[in-house]
CSV table of C-alpha atoms in Angstrom, one decimal:
chain,number,residue,atom,x,y,z
A,12,UNK,CA,-2.8,-10.1,-12.8
A,13,UNK,CA,-6.0,-12.2,-13.3
A,14,UNK,CA,-5.7,-16.0,-13.4
A,15,UNK,CA,-7.6,-18.3,-16.2
A,16,UNK,CA,-7.7,-21.8,-14.8
A,17,UNK,CA,-7.9,-24.5,-17.6
A,18,UNK,CA,-6.8,-27.4,-15.4
A,19,UNK,CA,-9.2,-30.4,-15.6
A,20,UNK,CA,-10.7,-29.1,-18.8
A,21,UNK,CA,-10.1,-29.6,-22.6
A,22,UNK,CA,-11.8,-26.7,-24.4
A,23,UNK,CA,-12.3,-26.9,-28.1
A,24,UNK,CA,-10.7,-24.4,-30.4
A,25,UNK,CA,-13.8,-22.4,-30.6
A,26,UNK,CA,-14.0,-22.5,-26.6
A,27,UNK,CA,-10.2,-21.3,-26.6
A,28,UNK,CA,-10.8,-18.5,-29.0
A,29,UNK,CA,-13.5,-17.3,-26.7
A,30,UNK,CA,-11.3,-17.6,-23.6
A,31,UNK,CA,-8.2,-15.8,-24.9
A,32,UNK,CA,-7.7,-12.5,-23.2
A,33,UNK,CA,-7.8,-9.4,-25.5
A,34,UNK,CA,-7.5,-5.6,-25.2
A,35,UNK,CA,-10.6,-3.8,-25.5
A,36,UNK,CA,-10.1,-2.0,-28.8
A,37,UNK,CA,-12.5,-1.7,-31.7
A,38,UNK,CA,-11.1,-0.5,-35.0
A,39,UNK,CA,-14.4,-0.3,-36.5
A,40,UNK,CA,-15.5,2.3,-34.1
A,41,UNK,CA,-12.5,4.6,-35.5
A,42,UNK,CA,-13.6,3.9,-39.2
A,43,UNK,CA,-15.6,7.1,-39.6
A,44,UNK,CA,-13.3,9.6,-38.0
A,45,UNK,CA,-10.5,8.0,-39.9
A,46,UNK,CA,-12.5,8.3,-43.2
A,47,UNK,CA,-13.1,12.0,-42.5
A,48,UNK,CA,-9.3,12.7,-42.1
A,49,UNK,CA,-8.5,10.7,-45.4
A,50,UNK,CA,-11.1,12.6,-47.2
A,51,UNK,CA,-10.0,16.0,-46.1
A,52,UNK,CA,-6.2,14.9,-47.2
A,53,UNK,CA,-7.9,14.0,-50.6
A,54,UNK,CA,-9.6,17.3,-51.0
A,55,UNK,CA,-7.3,19.7,-49.6
A,56,UNK,CA,-3.9,18.0,-49.7
A,57,UNK,CA,-1.0,19.3,-47.6
A,58,UNK,CA,-3.0,22.1,-46.0
A,59,UNK,CA,-5.2,19.3,-44.6
A,60,UNK,CA,-2.0,17.5,-43.2
A,61,UNK,CA,-0.8,20.8,-41.7
A,62,UNK,CA,-4.3,21.4,-40.0
A,63,UNK,CA,-4.3,17.8,-38.7
A,64,UNK,CA,-1.0,17.9,-37.2
A,65,UNK,CA,-2.0,21.2,-35.4
A,66,UNK,CA,-5.1,19.4,-34.2
A,67,UNK,CA,-3.7,16.2,-33.1
A,68,UNK,CA,0.1,16.8,-32.6
A,69,UNK,CA,-0.3,20.3,-31.0
A,70,UNK,CA,2.0,21.9,-33.5
A,71,UNK,CA,2.0,23.0,-37.1
A,72,UNK,CA,5.0,22.0,-39.1
A,73,UNK,CA,7.1,24.4,-40.9
A,74,UNK,CA,6.5,22.1,-43.8
A,75,UNK,CA,5.3,18.6,-44.3
A,76,UNK,CA,8.0,17.3,-46.5
A,77,UNK,CA,11.4,17.3,-44.5
A,78,UNK,CA,14.2,19.3,-46.6
A,79,UNK,CA,17.2,17.5,-47.7
A,80,UNK,CA,19.4,19.4,-45.4
A,81,UNK,CA,17.6,18.8,-42.6
A,82,UNK,CA,17.9,15.0,-43.1
A,83,UNK,CA,21.6,15.4,-43.7
A,84,UNK,CA,21.9,17.6,-40.3
A,85,UNK,CA,20.0,15.0,-38.4
A,86,UNK,CA,22.2,12.1,-39.7
A,87,UNK,CA,25.4,13.9,-38.5
A,88,UNK,CA,23.9,15.0,-35.3
A,89,UNK,CA,23.2,11.3,-34.3
A,90,UNK,CA,24.9,10.4,-31.0
A,91,UNK,CA,27.9,8.0,-31.7
A,92,UNK,CA,26.5,5.3,-29.5
A,93,UNK,CA,23.1,5.5,-31.1
A,94,UNK,CA,24.6,5.4,-34.7
A,95,UNK,CA,26.8,2.7,-34.0
A,96,UNK,CA,23.8,0.6,-32.5
A,97,UNK,CA,21.6,1.4,-35.5
A,98,UNK,CA,24.3,0.5,-37.9
A,99,UNK,CA,24.9,-2.9,-36.2
A,100,UNK,CA,21.1,-3.3,-36.1
A,101,UNK,CA,20.9,-2.6,-40.0
A,102,UNK,CA,23.7,-5.0,-40.6
A,103,UNK,CA,21.8,-7.9,-38.8
A,104,UNK,CA,18.3,-7.0,-40.2
A,105,UNK,CA,19.7,-6.8,-43.7
A,106,UNK,CA,21.4,-10.3,-43.4
A,107,UNK,CA,18.2,-11.9,-42.3
A,108,UNK,CA,16.0,-10.0,-44.7
A,109,UNK,CA,18.1,-10.9,-47.8
A,110,UNK,CA,17.5,-14.5,-46.9
A,111,UNK,CA,13.8,-14.0,-47.1
A,112,UNK,CA,14.0,-13.1,-50.9
A,113,UNK,CA,13.1,-16.3,-52.9
A,114,UNK,CA,15.2,-17.5,-55.8
A,115,UNK,CA,13.7,-17.6,-59.2
A,116,UNK,CA,12.4,-20.9,-60.1
A,117,UNK,CA,12.2,-22.8,-63.6
A,118,UNK,CA,9.8,-25.8,-63.8
A,119,UNK,CA,10.1,-27.8,-67.1
A,120,UNK,CA,7.0,-29.7,-67.8
A,121,UNK,CA,8.0,-31.0,-71.1
A,122,UNK,CA,9.8,-30.1,-74.3
A,123,UNK,CA,9.3,-26.6,-74.9
A,124,UNK,CA,6.7,-26.3,-71.8
A,125,UNK,CA,8.2,-24.0,-69.2
A,126,UNK,CA,6.7,-22.0,-66.2
A,127,UNK,CA,8.9,-19.7,-64.5
A,128,UNK,CA,8.3,-18.2,-61.1
A,129,UNK,CA,9.8,-14.9,-60.3
A,130,UNK,CA,9.4,-12.5,-57.3
A,131,UNK,CA,8.7,-9.0,-58.3
A,132,UNK,CA,8.9,-6.0,-55.8
A,133,UNK,CA,6.5,-3.4,-55.9
A,134,UNK,CA,7.9,-0.2,-57.1
A,135,UNK,CA,6.9,2.2,-54.4
A,136,UNK,CA,5.9,1.9,-50.7
A,137,UNK,CA,5.1,4.2,-47.8
A,138,UNK,CA,6.4,3.5,-44.4
A,139,UNK,CA,4.8,4.6,-41.2
A,140,UNK,CA,6.9,5.1,-38.1
A,141,UNK,CA,4.7,6.2,-35.0
A,142,UNK,CA,5.7,9.0,-32.6
A,143,UNK,CA,3.5,8.9,-29.6
A,144,UNK,CA,4.6,7.6,-26.4
A,145,UNK,CA,8.2,7.4,-27.6
A,146,UNK,CA,10.6,7.5,-30.4
A,147,UNK,CA,11.3,4.6,-32.5
A,148,UNK,CA,14.3,4.5,-34.7
A,149,UNK,CA,14.3,0.8,-34.6
A,150,UNK,CA,11.2,1.0,-36.5
A,151,UNK,CA,12.7,2.8,-39.2
A,152,UNK,CA,15.1,0.1,-39.7
A,153,UNK,CA,12.5,-2.8,-39.5
A,154,UNK,CA,10.4,-0.9,-42.2
A,155,UNK,CA,13.1,0.3,-44.6
A,156,UNK,CA,15.5,-2.6,-44.6
A,157,UNK,CA,13.2,-5.3,-45.8
A,158,UNK,CA,11.9,-3.1,-48.6
A,159,UNK,CA,15.4,-2.3,-49.5
A,160,UNK,CA,16.1,-6.1,-49.5
A,161,UNK,CA,13.3,-6.8,-51.8
A,162,UNK,CA,14.4,-4.3,-54.2
A,163,UNK,CA,11.8,-1.6,-53.8
A,164,UNK,CA,12.8,1.4,-55.8
A,165,UNK,CA,10.9,4.3,-54.4
A,166,UNK,CA,10.5,4.4,-50.4
A,167,UNK,CA,8.6,7.2,-48.7
A,168,UNK,CA,8.5,7.5,-44.9
A,169,UNK,CA,6.1,9.3,-42.6
A,170,UNK,CA,6.3,10.2,-38.9
A,171,UNK,CA,4.3,12.7,-36.7
A,172,UNK,CA,5.5,16.1,-36.1
A,173,UNK,CA,6.9,16.8,-32.9
A,174,UNK,CA,6.0,19.8,-30.9
A,175,UNK,CA,9.3,19.3,-28.9
A,176,UNK,CA,11.1,19.9,-32.1
A,177,UNK,CA,9.1,22.7,-33.6
A,178,UNK,CA,6.9,20.7,-35.7
A,179,UNK,CA,9.7,18.7,-37.3
A,180,UNK,CA,10.1,14.9,-37.3
A,181,UNK,CA,11.9,13.7,-34.3
A,182,UNK,CA,15.7,14.3,-35.3
A,183,UNK,CA,16.5,10.5,-34.5
A,184,UNK,CA,13.9,9.3,-36.8
A,185,UNK,CA,15.1,11.8,-39.5
A,186,UNK,CA,18.6,10.8,-38.9
A,187,UNK,CA,18.2,7.2,-39.2
A,188,UNK,CA,16.1,7.6,-42.2
A,189,UNK,CA,18.8,9.5,-43.9
A,190,UNK,CA,21.5,6.9,-42.7
A,191,UNK,CA,19.6,4.2,-44.7
A,192,UNK,CA,19.4,6.5,-47.7
A,193,UNK,CA,15.8,7.6,-47.6
A,194,UNK,CA,15.4,11.1,-48.9
A,195,UNK,CA,11.5,11.3,-49.0
A,196,UNK,CA,10.3,11.9,-45.5
A,197,UNK,CA,7.3,13.5,-44.4
A,198,UNK,CA,6.1,15.2,-41.0
A,199,UNK,CA,2.7,13.9,-41.1
A,200,UNK,CA,0.7,11.2,-38.7
A,201,UNK,CA,-2.3,9.2,-38.2
A,202,UNK,CA,-4.9,8.2,-40.7
A,203,UNK,CA,-4.1,11.4,-42.7
A,204,UNK,CA,-0.7,10.0,-43.3
A,205,UNK,CA,-1.9,6.7,-44.4
A,206,UNK,CA,-4.5,8.5,-46.9
A,207,UNK,CA,-1.8,10.4,-48.1
A,208,UNK,CA,0.3,7.4,-49.0
A,209,UNK,CA,-2.7,5.7,-50.7
A,210,UNK,CA,-4.0,8.5,-52.8
A,211,UNK,CA,-0.9,10.8,-53.0
A,212,UNK,CA,-0.8,14.6,-52.5
A,213,UNK,CA,0.0,16.3,-55.6
A,214,UNK,CA,0.7,19.7,-54.0
A,215,UNK,CA,3.5,18.1,-52.1
A,216,UNK,CA,4.8,15.9,-55.0
A,217,UNK,CA,3.9,12.9,-53.0
A,218,UNK,CA,3.1,10.0,-55.4
A,219,UNK,CA,0.7,7.3,-54.4
A,220,UNK,CA,2.2,4.1,-53.0
A,221,UNK,CA,1.4,0.4,-53.7
A,222,UNK,CA,2.0,-0.7,-50.1
A,223,UNK,CA,1.7,0.8,-46.8
A,224,UNK,CA,3.4,-0.7,-43.8
A,225,UNK,CA,4.3,0.1,-40.2
A,226,UNK,CA,2.7,0.2,-36.8
A,227,UNK,CA,0.4,2.7,-35.4
A,228,UNK,CA,-2.8,3.5,-33.2
A,229,UNK,CA,-6.1,2.5,-33.6
A,230,UNK,CA,-6.8,5.4,-36.2
A,231,UNK,CA,-3.8,4.3,-38.2
A,232,UNK,CA,-5.2,0.8,-38.2
A,233,UNK,CA,-8.7,2.0,-39.3
A,234,UNK,CA,-7.1,4.0,-42.0
A,235,UNK,CA,-5.2,1.0,-43.2
A,236,UNK,CA,-8.5,-1.0,-43.3
A,237,UNK,CA,-10.2,1.8,-45.4
A,238,UNK,CA,-7.5,2.2,-48.0
A,239,UNK,CA,-7.2,-1.7,-48.8
A,240,UNK,CA,-8.3,-2.0,-52.4
A,241,UNK,CA,-6.5,1.2,-53.2
A,242,UNK,CA,-3.1,0.0,-51.8
A,243,UNK,CA,-1.8,-2.9,-50.1
A,244,UNK,CA,-1.2,-2.9,-46.4
A,245,UNK,CA,0.9,-5.1,-44.1
A,246,UNK,CA,-1.7,-5.5,-41.2
A,247,UNK,CA,-3.9,-3.7,-38.9
A,248,UNK,CA,-1.5,-3.2,-35.9
A,249,UNK,CA,-2.9,-2.8,-32.7
A,250,UNK,CA,-1.6,-2.9,-28.9
A,251,UNK,CA,1.5,-5.2,-28.5
A,252,UNK,CA,1.3,-8.6,-27.0
A,253,UNK,CA,3.7,-11.3,-25.4
A,254,UNK,CA,2.8,-14.8,-24.4
A,255,UNK,CA,5.3,-16.9,-22.4
A,256,UNK,CA,5.0,-20.7,-22.1
A,257,UNK,CA,7.0,-21.9,-19.2
A,258,UNK,CA,7.5,-24.8,-16.8
A,259,UNK,CA,8.6,-24.7,-13.3
A,260,UNK,CA,12.4,-24.9,-14.8
A,261,UNK,CA,12.2,-21.6,-16.0
A,262,UNK,CA,13.7,-18.6,-14.2
A,263,UNK,CA,10.7,-16.8,-12.6
A,264,UNK,CA,12.6,-13.3,-12.7
A,265,UNK,CA,13.4,-13.8,-16.5
A,266,UNK,CA,9.8,-14.4,-17.2
A,267,UNK,CA,8.6,-11.4,-15.1
A,268,UNK,CA,11.1,-9.1,-16.7
A,269,UNK,CA,9.9,-10.2,-20.2
A,270,UNK,CA,6.2,-9.5,-19.4
A,271,UNK,CA,7.0,-6.2,-17.9
A,272,UNK,CA,9.0,-5.2,-21.0
A,273,UNK,CA,6.0,-5.4,-23.2
A,274,UNK,CA,3.6,-3.9,-20.8
A,275,UNK,CA,5.7,-0.8,-20.8
A,276,UNK,CA,4.7,0.0,-24.5
A,277,UNK,CA,1.0,0.7,-23.8
A,278,UNK,CA,-1.8,0.5,-21.4
A,279,UNK,CA,-3.5,-1.9,-23.6
A,280,UNK,CA,-0.5,-4.1,-24.0
A,281,UNK,CA,-1.3,-7.8,-23.4
A,282,UNK,CA,1.1,-9.8,-21.0
A,283,UNK,CA,0.2,-13.4,-20.9
A,284,UNK,CA,1.9,-16.4,-19.0
A,285,UNK,CA,0.9,-20.1,-19.7
A,286,UNK,CA,2.4,-22.7,-17.3
A,287,UNK,CA,1.6,-26.1,-15.9
A,288,UNK,CA,2.8,-25.1,-12.4
A,289,UNK,CA,0.7,-23.1,-10.2
A,290,UNK,CA,3.8,-22.7,-7.8
A,291,UNK,CA,5.8,-21.3,-10.6
A,292,UNK,CA,3.1,-18.9,-11.6
A,293,UNK,CA,2.9,-17.4,-8.0
A,294,UNK,CA,6.8,-16.8,-8.3
A,295,UNK,CA,6.5,-15.0,-11.3
A,296,UNK,CA,3.5,-12.9,-10.1
A,297,UNK,CA,5.6,-12.1,-7.1
A,298,UNK,CA,8.7,-10.9,-9.3
A,299,UNK,CA,6.2,-9.1,-11.6
A,300,UNK,CA,4.8,-7.1,-8.8
A,301,UNK,CA,8.3,-6.1,-7.8
A,302,UNK,CA,9.4,-5.2,-11.4
A,303,UNK,CA,6.2,-3.2,-12.1
A,304,UNK,CA,6.9,-1.1,-9.1
A,305,UNK,CA,10.4,-0.5,-9.7
A,306,UNK,CA,10.2,0.4,-13.6
A,307,UNK,CA,10.1,3.9,-15.0
A,308,UNK,CA,6.8,3.6,-16.6
A,309,UNK,CA,5.1,1.7,-13.6
A,310,UNK,CA,1.8,3.2,-14.2
A,311,UNK,CA,1.5,2.3,-17.7
A,312,UNK,CA,2.9,-1.2,-16.9
A,313,UNK,CA,0.5,-1.7,-13.9
A,314,UNK,CA,-2.6,-0.7,-16.1
A,315,UNK,CA,-1.5,-3.3,-18.7
A,316,UNK,CA,-0.9,-6.2,-16.5
A,317,UNK,CA,-4.1,-5.4,-14.4
A,318,UNK,CA,-6.1,-5.1,-17.8
A,319,UNK,CA,-8.4,-7.7,-19.1
A,320,UNK,CA,-5.9,-8.5,-21.8
A,321,UNK,CA,-3.3,-9.8,-19.5
A,322,UNK,CA,-3.5,-13.1,-17.5
A,323,UNK,CA,-1.8,-16.0,-16.1
A,324,UNK,CA,-3.1,-19.2,-17.6
A,325,UNK,CA,-2.8,-22.5,-15.8
A,326,UNK,CA,-3.1,-25.7,-17.8
A,327,UNK,CA,-2.7,-29.3,-17.1
A,328,UNK,CA,0.4,-30.0,-19.3
A,329,UNK,CA,2.3,-28.2,-22.1
A,330,UNK,CA,0.4,-29.8,-25.0
A,331,UNK,CA,-2.8,-27.8,-23.5
A,332,UNK,CA,-0.3,-24.8,-23.3
A,333,UNK,CA,0.4,-25.0,-27.0
A,334,UNK,CA,-3.3,-25.3,-27.8
A,335,UNK,CA,-3.7,-22.1,-25.8
A,336,UNK,CA,-1.0,-20.4,-27.6
A,337,UNK,CA,-2.2,-21.3,-31.1
A,338,UNK,CA,-5.7,-20.0,-30.3
A,339,UNK,CA,-4.2,-16.7,-28.8
A,340,UNK,CA,-2.0,-16.3,-31.9
A,341,UNK,CA,0.7,-14.2,-30.1
A,342,UNK,CA,2.7,-11.5,-31.8
A,343,UNK,CA,5.5,-12.4,-29.6
A,344,UNK,CA,5.9,-16.0,-28.1
A,345,UNK,CA,8.5,-16.9,-25.7
A,346,UNK,CA,9.1,-20.6,-24.9
A,347,UNK,CA,11.0,-21.3,-21.7
A,348,UNK,CA,10.7,-25.1,-20.9
A,349,UNK,CA,13.1,-27.9,-20.5
A,350,UNK,CA,12.3,-29.5,-23.9
A,351,UNK,CA,11.9,-26.5,-26.2
A,352,UNK,CA,11.8,-28.4,-29.3
A,353,UNK,CA,8.8,-30.5,-28.3
A,354,UNK,CA,6.7,-27.5,-27.6
A,355,UNK,CA,8.0,-25.6,-30.8
A,356,UNK,CA,7.0,-28.5,-32.9
A,357,UNK,CA,3.3,-28.0,-31.7
A,358,UNK,CA,3.3,-24.2,-32.3
A,359,UNK,CA,1.4,-23.2,-35.3
A,360,UNK,CA,0.5,-19.6,-34.7
A,361,UNK,CA,3.0,-16.6,-33.8
A,362,UNK,CA,4.5,-13.5,-35.2
A,363,UNK,CA,7.8,-14.4,-33.9
A,364,UNK,CA,9.1,-17.0,-31.6
A,365,UNK,CA,11.8,-16.7,-29.0
A,366,UNK,CA,13.2,-19.9,-27.5
A,367,UNK,CA,15.1,-20.5,-24.4
A,368,UNK,CA,16.1,-18.1,-21.4
A,369,UNK,CA,18.4,-16.1,-23.4
A,370,UNK,CA,16.2,-15.1,-26.3
A,371,UNK,CA,14.0,-12.4,-24.8
A,372,UNK,CA,11.5,-10.4,-26.9
A,373,UNK,CA,13.8,-7.3,-26.4
A,374,UNK,CA,16.4,-9.1,-28.4
A,375,UNK,CA,14.0,-9.3,-31.3
A,376,UNK,CA,13.0,-5.6,-30.9
A,377,UNK,CA,16.4,-4.4,-31.6
A,378,UNK,CA,19.4,-6.7,-32.5
A,379,UNK,CA,18.4,-10.2,-33.2
A,380,UNK,CA,18.3,-9.7,-36.9
A,381,UNK,CA,14.5,-10.6,-37.0
A,382,UNK,CA,11.8,-8.1,-37.7
A,383,UNK,CA,9.8,-6.6,-34.9
A,384,UNK,CA,6.9,-5.5,-36.9
A,385,UNK,CA,4.4,-8.4,-36.2
A,386,UNK,CA,0.7,-9.2,-36.4
A,387,UNK,CA,-1.0,-8.5,-33.3
A,388,UNK,CA,-4.4,-9.0,-31.6
A,389,UNK,CA,-4.3,-12.7,-32.9
A,390,UNK,CA,-3.7,-11.8,-36.4
A,391,UNK,CA,-0.8,-14.3,-36.4
A,392,UNK,CA,-3.3,-16.9,-37.0
A,393,UNK,CA,-3.6,-16.0,-40.5
A,394,UNK,CA,-0.9,-13.3,-41.2
A,395,UNK,CA,2.9,-13.0,-41.1
A,396,UNK,CA,5.1,-10.2,-39.9
A,397,UNK,CA,7.0,-7.8,-41.9
A,398,UNK,CA,9.7,-9.1,-44.1
A,399,UNK,CA,11.2,-8.9,-47.6
A,400,UNK,CA,8.1,-11.0,-48.8
A,401,UNK,CA,5.8,-8.2,-47.7
A,402,UNK,CA,7.1,-6.1,-50.6
A,403,UNK,CA,7.3,-8.8,-53.2
A,404,UNK,CA,4.6,-10.4,-55.4
A,405,UNK,CA,5.0,-13.9,-57.1
A,406,UNK,CA,4.6,-13.8,-60.8
A,407,UNK,CA,4.4,-16.8,-63.1
A,408,UNK,CA,6.0,-16.6,-66.5
A,409,UNK,CA,4.6,-19.1,-68.8
A,410,UNK,CA,6.7,-20.1,-72.1
A,411,UNK,CA,5.3,-22.8,-74.5
A,412,UNK,CA,6.3,-23.6,-78.0
A,413,UNK,CA,4.0,-24.8,-80.7
A,414,UNK,CA,4.6,-28.4,-80.2
A,415,UNK,CA,4.1,-28.1,-76.4
A,416,UNK,CA,0.8,-26.4,-77.0
A,417,UNK,CA,-0.4,-29.0,-79.4
A,418,UNK,CA,0.1,-31.6,-76.7
A,419,UNK,CA,-2.1,-30.1,-74.0
A,420,UNK,CA,-4.6,-28.7,-76.6
A,421,UNK,CA,-7.2,-31.6,-76.0
A,422,UNK,CA,-6.9,-30.7,-72.3
A,423,UNK,CA,-7.8,-27.3,-72.9
A,424,UNK,CA,-10.5,-28.2,-75.4
A,425,UNK,CA,-12.3,-30.7,-72.9
A,426,UNK,CA,-12.1,-28.4,-69.9
A,427,UNK,CA,-13.3,-25.2,-71.8
A,428,UNK,CA,-16.2,-27.3,-73.3
A,429,UNK,CA,-17.1,-28.5,-69.9
A,430,UNK,CA,-17.2,-24.9,-68.6
A,431,UNK,CA,-19.2,-23.7,-71.6
A,432,UNK,CA,-16.5,-21.4,-72.6
A,433,UNK,CA,-15.8,-22.5,-76.1
A,434,UNK,CA,-13.8,-19.4,-77.2
A,435,UNK,CA,-11.1,-20.5,-74.7
A,436,UNK,CA,-10.7,-23.7,-76.8
A,437,UNK,CA,-11.0,-21.9,-80.0
A,438,UNK,CA,-8.0,-19.6,-78.9
A,439,UNK,CA,-6.0,-22.7,-79.0
A,440,UNK,CA,-7.2,-24.5,-82.1
A,441,UNK,CA,-7.0,-21.2,-83.9
A,442,UNK,CA,-3.2,-21.7,-84.0
A,443,UNK,CA,-3.5,-25.0,-85.6
A,444,UNK,CA,-6.5,-24.6,-87.9
A,445,UNK,CA,-5.1,-22.1,-90.4
A,446,UNK,CA,-4.8,-23.0,-94.2
């Protein structure tokens, strides 16, 4: 793992943004291939999705929409320990997601002058669950539960068909979807699936959605970019990342284990340690080497930690560490220092924050109750992770009576005249100038 030594320097925000390690991914390079796949689905519907499955997933599904009896059978076939783990995860995520739904607010600005704030869910969403290197039942939970907590009425779910299962959605994915009460599931993946959600597929009875969420590869990210304006999206998810801020009081093996845990996702995953102790960094690297060599996906892990996106960052102090972390905008930020709250107070940008030695990212991936669909690639500098709020739109309801309108009529008249929009003022005076 390479070293970035910032000791003795105080880079500006601009300089830090140039220094942060990033995976070499370019969503823009995937735009034209993704556009072609989306256009094929718009033109040819379900047959295009079948052709794309055969091309990219090496199998032609028996049908794109998963039959109800297949979903029921998958639910009943879930191994007891998996079903128990999923149900416990659902319970925790549902509780945390419910807390994300704001209560309606009523602001009284005077007699007869009221502005109400309500949070209205979108009516229909499309949730994407990837199925490449691994099966992700936890992603079903993390996408579905917040949508349900927000009050979304219609939920469709897509996941790539699996050659191992005859072109069907992975049975664990289907089973967990059914466990959550999702009856509309499609065996489709990649950019074509995103296009299908955005524009609908009439021959499948697939109606367009108002928002698409869920992680995926670079073509999924490109497709999301292309359909913005037709439908909403959560974010352009890219390779996962973890940044750990640690001082010499942290446990080097804990830190190494957490860095490896994210590196096993993808060869482009970023694992970054920021510390004010070169001696501690050396201990972490030693443990990292040992753990990387012993883990199941050692080749993938090795490529990730040796990649340009991963690094040990040496800083003079924890203040500089937080400056670097805010520039990096981690998807997952761990804080393993003696004074956690002092560091936490300075953190502005992170998808999710894990504090202390016993709050590893793996906890958030599964059982913390938090959501693991988070902004990657520095997007947490301006975007949030998936939550009930993702599926909600704030709406203002204005209730004024005649007297309340009279009181602000001079304000409206003055501003509309200044903006040379006299009809705006006339729309008010018309209510009072009648014979």
